[in-house]
Amino acid sequence: MSETGQPGAPDHLLVEITGLCKSYTRGEEVIPVLEDITLGVAEGEFLALMGPSGSGKTTLLNILAGLDRADRGALSVGGLDITELGEVDLAAWRARHVGFVFQFYNLIPVLTAYENVELPLILTPLSRAERRRHVDLALSLVGLTHRRDHTPSQLSGGQQQRVAIARALVTDPTLIAADEPTGDLDKVSAEEIMELLARLNAEFGKTIIMVTHDPRAAARARRVIHLDKGALLAN
Amino acid sequence: MFWALIHRHLWRHKLRTALTVLGMAVAILAFLLLQAVVEAWYRGVNSAADNRLVVRNAVSLTFSLPLSYLQTIRQIPGVNGFTYMSWFGGIYIDERNFFPRFAVGPGFFELHPEFVLSESERLSFHREKRACVIGKRLAEKYGWRIGDQIPIKGNIFPGDWSFVVRGIYRGAKPSTDESLMVMNFDYLNESLKKTMPVRADRVGSFVIRIAEPDQAAHISRLVDREFKNSQAETITETEKSFQLGFVAMTKALLVAIQVISVVVVLVILTVLANTMAMSARERTTEYVVLKTLGFGSGRIAILVMGESLLLALMGGALGTALAFPAGDAFVRAVGGLHDFIIPPALIGLGAAAAAGVGVMAALIPMIRVMSMSIASGLRRVG
Ligand SMILES: Nc1ncnc2c1ncn2[C@@H]1O[C@H](COP(=O)(O)OP(=O)(O)OP(=O)(O)O)[C@@H](O)[C@H]1O
Ligand SMILES: [Mg+2]
């Protein structure tokens, strides 16, 4: 595994994965999904995770973002062994440290753009006025201040994804986990989203781990790794 | 924000929300009306005095006793007052205009101080053969005043009867029945002597007042022993147990009504549970996303429970509000339940039933949502 040319330097790893394994059981059958994954992601890195469908990309991303559990192996994020956390602590940890972006945006349909972005802040001790400041800032970063009162159904796919990015940003998380953020978008919108993510990484130093099928999206990342049949391929 | 999530969802599915609330309202309405019917039946029992005994024919309520028993009964130690009465029945214009009618002996008002009547009214009632006394509620309902003639078509005692109102009583307590009509037993008896002598000189029951209520059982035994092995044996009991016996005749019906009222609530429970399951399933994505963002299971449970409770309570409130006009309409249509009201305690029961339905309906979807894993939930979405 080579960690080359990263601003954070290999000794400053945000995510450290060693010997991680995950399998699913379907009846009698045991389906290995991830086998002995060892990976380090430096702080400030923009990493693209590629590989064929079913190779385990989503599973790996979910595990390192605290949405799923590994069967074996060590995993620490920001120096914290998150495999040790119980459900409640893990949820609190996610709320504080991870921003999520999904292929299908996953906004709450009945809430406005503003309210969707505000949602993660509900869990913080911030006052209403402070929340407002954060939400306004996040919406302006994604260029949607003028759409703040629109519901998701009144927004285009690209705009919805930008709202989702604002929602991921608003808590100022340590890590942004994106699962095929351009997977459902046309070329132009996909470009805009990648531009935005690249800016977040370059200007604000956000660590981003992004699963993608799209080579053009991957090209915007600073490092690309490949997963095949549950194992990482050496670059 | 939670409130926004709940009410916007309900607002978004206007038709479903409206239908659910309406169904809930109808169920609570039916529940309240049925419970109120049962209540009205039992209320008479609860207003019964404990210093009065009722002597009736041992065979059944519908058999009468010889008036001559009075001579024996009045001699029994501990008895300090007596009267007698017969169920008069009859029809006032139409079967639906039901109110209880009794032919009563002298001493009726003395023994029943809960029927408050002025001295002069009482005297003119006893002086005039064809006089009658009616309850205040009855007077209000039919617009009767002192001096009015009330025609009654006899059924138990055939003939066209007519009575003139000489008194209007009011109840001493709120629970007192203000819808009785009483007439002079003597008038009935004299008519029977002419037309049906075999039925004359017989009464439905004797009412006796006792000095010591705790002597009730003892005195009852004394009375019944007097008439043992006579042509008409008696059963003597407190007014309360007498009325309970009266209610017991319709016990099976009352139980059936009560069962139905509960069944109605159970039916709406399954309907609401289904609605909640549907709406929770539709919202799986939303709940998964909230979990992803770090919202705990407890908060998500509040969302499901809140929505269910809100629906149930809106329906419950609507149903309760409708119960009052519906109750009035019901009384007008049926007529028989002269004493029908919806007591405040029942409104509490209705609210509790609605809240109970809301909570139970949410349980299964709530548990399902709480225990759903994020990873598999997201997979379903994507
Ligand atoms: N809950 C589950 N039960 C059984 N098998 C599962 C489960 N979740 C995932 N899998 C299997 O794990 C493997 C990896 O799935 P994963 O979603 O991580 O792949 P992926 O690389 O993200 O694929 P795609 O590019 O299609 O999104 C697949 O073979 C999938 O069928
Ligand atoms: Mg995937």
Tab-separated table of N, CA and C and ligand atoms in Angstrom, chain A residues 24-26 31 33 51-60 179-180 211 213 227, chain B residues 376 379, ligand 1:
chain	number	residue	atom	x	y	z
A	24	TYR	N	-21.240	-11.828	4.702
A	24	TYR	CA	-22.667	-11.951	4.992
A	24	TYR	C	-23.035	-13.413	4.939
A	25	THR	N	-24.000	-13.793	5.719
A	25	THR	CA	-24.489	-15.166	5.616
A	25	THR	C	-25.878	-15.115	5.015
A	26	ARG	N	-26.069	-15.937	4.016
A	26	ARG	CA	-27.417	-16.043	3.440
A	26	ARG	C	-27.824	-17.498	3.635
A	31	ILE	N	-21.036	-15.553	2.529
A	31	ILE	CA	-20.528	-14.796	1.387
A	31	ILE	C	-19.476	-13.809	1.871
A	33	VAL	N	-17.332	-10.692	1.746
A	33	VAL	CA	-17.475	-9.443	0.984
A	33	VAL	C	-16.173	-8.646	1.011
A	51	GLY	N	-14.178	0.069	-8.492
A	51	GLY	CA	-14.207	-1.377	-8.597
A	51	GLY	C	-15.527	-1.835	-9.177
A	52	PRO	N	-15.553	-3.082	-9.665
A	52	PRO	CA	-16.778	-3.586	-10.275
A	52	PRO	C	-17.930	-3.657	-9.271
A	53	SER	N	-19.100	-3.743	-9.831
A	53	SER	CA	-20.293	-3.854	-8.984
A	53	SER	C	-20.216	-5.113	-8.128
A	54	GLY	N	-20.521	-4.967	-6.883
A	54	GLY	CA	-20.505	-6.118	-5.981
A	54	GLY	C	-19.144	-6.389	-5.389
A	55	SER	N	-18.171	-5.528	-5.655
A	55	SER	CA	-16.825	-5.797	-5.145
A	55	SER	C	-16.675	-5.411	-3.673
A	56	GLY	N	-17.661	-4.731	-3.115
A	56	GLY	CA	-17.604	-4.429	-1.682
A	56	GLY	C	-17.315	-2.980	-1.356
A	57	LYS	N	-17.426	-2.099	-2.337
A	57	LYS	CA	-17.085	-0.684	-2.121
A	57	LYS	C	-18.001	-0.038	-1.075
A	58	THR	N	-19.299	-0.224	-1.285
A	58	THR	CA	-20.250	0.385	-0.353
A	58	THR	C	-20.057	-0.179	1.055
A	59	THR	N	-19.848	-1.492	1.097
A	59	THR	CA	-19.660	-2.130	2.402
A	59	THR	C	-18.460	-1.520	3.131
A	60	LEU	N	-17.369	-1.348	2.417
A	60	LEU	CA	-16.163	-0.780	3.036
A	60	LEU	C	-16.412	0.654	3.505
A	179	ASP	N	-21.038	8.044	-1.476
A	179	ASP	CA	-21.219	6.793	-2.210
A	179	ASP	C	-21.854	7.106	-3.565
A	180	GLU	N	-21.032	7.053	-4.596
A	180	GLU	CA	-21.471	7.369	-5.958
A	180	GLU	C	-22.270	8.665	-6.022
A	211	VAL	N	-16.831	6.683	-3.207
A	211	VAL	CA	-16.978	5.496	-4.036
A	211	VAL	C	-17.509	5.966	-5.378
A	213	HIS	N	-18.058	4.862	-9.830
A	213	HIS	CA	-17.873	4.042	-11.025
A	213	HIS	C	-17.313	4.881	-12.162
A	227	LEU	N	-10.910	-1.883	-5.787
A	227	LEU	CA	-11.343	-3.026	-5.002
A	227	LEU	C	-11.855	-4.055	-5.991
B	376	SER	N	-28.559	-2.117	5.786
B	376	SER	CA	-29.531	-2.782	4.918
B	376	SER	C	-30.641	-1.812	4.520
B	379	ARG	N	-29.364	0.082	1.600
B	379	ARG	CA	-29.295	-0.776	0.432
B	379	ARG	C	-30.653	-0.836	-0.264
C	1	LIG	N1	-27.177	-7.573	3.727
C	1	LIG	C1	-26.544	-8.337	2.837
C	1	LIG	N2	-26.791	-9.659	2.806
C	1	LIG	C2	-26.146	-10.444	1.944
C	1	LIG	N3	-25.278	-10.000	1.044
C	1	LIG	C3	-24.981	-8.700	1.013
C	1	LIG	C4	-25.602	-7.807	1.902
C	1	LIG	N4	-25.123	-6.561	1.667
C	1	LIG	C5	-24.248	-6.694	0.648
C	1	LIG	N5	-24.158	-7.971	0.253
C	1	LIG	C6	-23.267	-8.467	-0.799
C	1	LIG	O1	-21.998	-7.928	-0.591
C	1	LIG	C7	-21.370	-7.704	-1.820
C	1	LIG	C8	-20.791	-6.312	-1.856
C	1	LIG	O2	-21.830	-5.359	-1.859
C	1	LIG	P1	-21.524	-3.807	-2.001
C	1	LIG	O3	-22.818	-3.130	-1.998
C	1	LIG	O4	-20.530	-3.424	-0.979
C	1	LIG	O5	-20.869	-3.714	-3.427
C	1	LIG	P2	-20.534	-2.418	-4.262
C	1	LIG	O6	-19.120	-2.571	-4.649
C	1	LIG	O7	-20.911	-1.212	-3.558
C	1	LIG	O8	-21.449	-2.616	-5.522
C	1	LIG	P3	-22.156	-1.494	-6.419
C	1	LIG	O9	-21.091	-0.902	-7.275
C	1	LIG	O10	-23.142	-2.265	-7.229
C	1	LIG	O11	-22.780	-0.529	-5.500
C	1	LIG	C9	-22.389	-7.968	-2.888
C	1	LIG	O12	-22.137	-9.239	-3.450
C	1	LIG	C10	-23.702	-7.975	-2.154
C	1	LIG	O13	-24.611	-8.843	-2.759
